[in-house]
């Protein structure tokens, strides 16, 4: 969520809600999710849009760190990297 927080804060104030709306949510809801961190979860569609519309700066796997590999099988390789030991 730190990337999402930084990304929003780096947008000009007038652009923040427009960005959120283009992703299917509101700035207020994104701020709520950021502040609650572990208790609120963004839906997969919003996560996809946040990644796409941020140009890849915001990552789906960061937004859904506990279950991204169940939602997006194309990211399964990231789970394997996390669990493998050198």
PDB file of C-alpha atoms in Angstrom:
ATOM      1  CA  UNK A   1       0.000   0.000   0.000  1.00  0.00           C
ATOM      2  CA  UNK A   2       2.961   2.322   0.375  1.00  0.00           C
ATOM      3  CA  UNK A   3       3.307   2.619  -3.395  1.00  0.00           C
ATOM      4  CA  UNK A   4      -0.379   3.478  -3.757  1.00  0.00           C
ATOM      5  CA  UNK A   5      -0.074   6.071  -0.989  1.00  0.00           C
ATOM      6  CA  UNK A   6       3.003   7.664  -2.575  1.00  0.00           C
ATOM      7  CA  UNK A   7       1.471   7.608  -6.039  1.00  0.00           C
ATOM      8  CA  UNK A   8      -1.684   9.386  -4.868  1.00  0.00           C
ATOM      9  CA  UNK A   9       0.272  11.960  -2.896  1.00  0.00           C
ATOM     10  CA  UNK A  10       2.445  12.740  -5.914  1.00  0.00           C
ATOM     11  CA  UNK A  11      -0.566  13.509  -8.110  1.00  0.00           C
ATOM     12  CA  UNK A  12      -1.772  17.103  -8.199  1.00  0.00           C
ATOM     13  CA  UNK A  13      -4.792  17.461  -5.857  1.00  0.00           C
ATOM     14  CA  UNK A  14      -7.204  18.052  -8.757  1.00  0.00           C
ATOM     15  CA  UNK A  15      -6.089  14.805 -10.439  1.00  0.00           C
ATOM     16  CA  UNK A  16      -6.384  12.422  -7.488  1.00  0.00           C
ATOM     17  CA  UNK A  17     -10.110  11.756  -7.579  1.00  0.00           C
ATOM     18  CA  UNK A  18     -10.135  11.673 -11.387  1.00  0.00           C
ATOM     19  CA  UNK A  19      -7.453   8.971 -11.259  1.00  0.00           C
ATOM     20  CA  UNK A  20      -9.404   6.990  -8.668  1.00  0.00           C
ATOM     21  CA  UNK A  21     -12.666   7.283 -10.613  1.00  0.00           C
ATOM     22  CA  UNK A  22     -10.911   6.105 -13.782  1.00  0.00           C
ATOM     23  CA  UNK A  23      -9.919   3.002 -11.795  1.00  0.00           C
ATOM     24  CA  UNK A  24     -13.481   2.340 -10.629  1.00  0.00           C
ATOM     25  CA  UNK A  25     -13.328   3.803  -7.115  1.00  0.00           C
ATOM     26  CA  UNK A  26     -12.908   7.094  -5.265  1.00  0.00           C
ATOM     27  CA  UNK A  27      -9.961   8.830  -3.656  1.00  0.00           C
ATOM     28  CA  UNK A  28     -11.773   8.600  -0.317  1.00  0.00           C
ATOM     29  CA  UNK A  29     -12.066   4.831  -0.562  1.00  0.00           C
ATOM     30  CA  UNK A  30      -8.424   4.457  -1.583  1.00  0.00           C
ATOM     31  CA  UNK A  31      -7.408   6.581   1.419  1.00  0.00           C
ATOM     32  CA  UNK A  32      -9.568   4.387   3.658  1.00  0.00           C
ATOM     33  CA  UNK A  33      -7.931   1.226   2.366  1.00  0.00           C
ATOM     34  CA  UNK A  34      -4.473   2.751   2.809  1.00  0.00           C
ATOM     35  CA  UNK A  35      -5.199   3.802   6.397  1.00  0.00           C
ATOM     36  CA  UNK A  36      -6.707   0.466   7.385  1.00  0.00           C
ATOM     37  CA  UNK A  37      -3.957  -1.391   5.497  1.00  0.00           C
ATOM     38  CA  UNK A  38      -4.580  -4.979   6.621  1.00  0.00           C
ATOM     39  CA  UNK A  39      -8.349  -4.924   7.128  1.00  0.00           C
ATOM     40  CA  UNK A  40      -9.666  -3.486   3.851  1.00  0.00           C
ATOM     41  CA  UNK A  41      -9.065  -5.165   0.534  1.00  0.00           C
ATOM     42  CA  UNK A  42      -9.429  -3.694  -2.930  1.00  0.00           C
ATOM     43  CA  UNK A  43     -11.294  -5.776  -5.478  1.00  0.00           C
ATOM     44  CA  UNK A  44      -9.377  -7.437  -8.307  1.00  0.00           C
ATOM     45  CA  UNK A  45     -10.863  -5.181 -10.994  1.00  0.00           C
ATOM     46  CA  UNK A  46      -9.794  -2.036  -9.147  1.00  0.00           C
ATOM     47  CA  UNK A  47      -6.324  -3.506  -8.560  1.00  0.00           C
ATOM     48  CA  UNK A  48      -5.997  -4.237 -12.289  1.00  0.00           C
ATOM     49  CA  UNK A  49      -7.004  -0.705 -13.180  1.00  0.00           C
ATOM     50  CA  UNK A  50      -4.671   0.842 -10.609  1.00  0.00           C
ATOM     51  CA  UNK A  51      -1.756  -1.088 -12.109  1.00  0.00           C
ATOM     52  CA  UNK A  52      -2.700  -0.247 -15.696  1.00  0.00           C
ATOM     53  CA  UNK A  53      -3.527   3.418 -15.152  1.00  0.00           C
ATOM     54  CA  UNK A  54      -0.442   4.028 -13.020  1.00  0.00           C
ATOM     55  CA  UNK A  55       1.715   2.700 -15.834  1.00  0.00           C
ATOM     56  CA  UNK A  56       2.784  -0.256 -13.712  1.00  0.00           C
ATOM     57  CA  UNK A  57       4.014   1.838 -10.783  1.00  0.00           C
ATOM     58  CA  UNK A  58       1.325   0.354  -8.523  1.00  0.00           C
ATOM     59  CA  UNK A  59       1.505  -3.448  -8.548  1.00  0.00           C
ATOM     60  CA  UNK A  60      -1.444  -5.823  -8.147  1.00  0.00           C
ATOM     61  CA  UNK A  61       0.630  -8.137  -5.982  1.00  0.00           C
ATOM     62  CA  UNK A  62       1.355  -5.351  -3.519  1.00  0.00           C
ATOM     63  CA  UNK A  63      -2.322  -4.428  -3.251  1.00  0.00           C
ATOM     64  CA  UNK A  64      -3.387  -8.061  -2.655  1.00  0.00           C
ATOM     65  CA  UNK A  65      -0.233  -9.502  -1.097  1.00  0.00           C
ATOM     66  CA  UNK A  66      -2.018 -12.370   0.664  1.00  0.00           C
ATOM     67  CA  UNK A  67      -3.900 -13.804  -2.290  1.00  0.00           C
ATOM     68  CA  UNK A  68      -2.684 -12.295  -5.571  1.00  0.00           C
ATOM     69  CA  UNK A  69      -1.454 -15.697  -6.756  1.00  0.00           C
ATOM     70  CA  UNK A  70      -4.985 -17.132  -6.408  1.00  0.00           C
ATOM     71  CA  UNK A  71      -6.549 -14.266  -8.358  1.00  0.00           C
ATOM     72  CA  UNK A  72      -3.913 -13.790 -11.070  1.00  0.00           C
ATOM     73  CA  UNK A  73      -2.246 -17.079 -12.060  1.00  0.00           C
ATOM     74  CA  UNK A  74       0.122 -15.116 -14.313  1.00  0.00           C
ATOM     75  CA  UNK A  75       1.785 -13.827 -11.104  1.00  0.00           C
ATOM     76  CA  UNK A  76       2.363 -17.290  -9.611  1.00  0.00           C
ATOM     77  CA  UNK A  77       6.066 -16.999 -10.440  1.00  0.00           C
ATOM     78  CA  UNK A  78       6.334 -14.177  -7.878  1.00  0.00           C
ATOM     79  CA  UNK A  79       5.066 -16.453  -5.105  1.00  0.00           C
ATOM     80  CA  UNK A  80       7.663 -19.065  -6.024  1.00  0.00           C
ATOM     81  CA  UNK A  81      10.397 -16.422  -5.822  1.00  0.00           C
ATOM     82  CA  UNK A  82       9.219 -15.373  -2.369  1.00  0.00           C
ATOM     83  CA  UNK A  83       9.155 -18.883  -0.965  1.00  0.00           C
ATOM     84  CA  UNK A  84      12.348 -20.242  -2.532  1.00  0.00           C
ATOM     85  CA  UNK A  85      15.563 -20.035  -0.559  1.00  0.00           C
ATOM     86  CA  UNK A  86      18.949 -19.250  -2.123  1.00  0.00           C
TER      87      UNK A  86
END
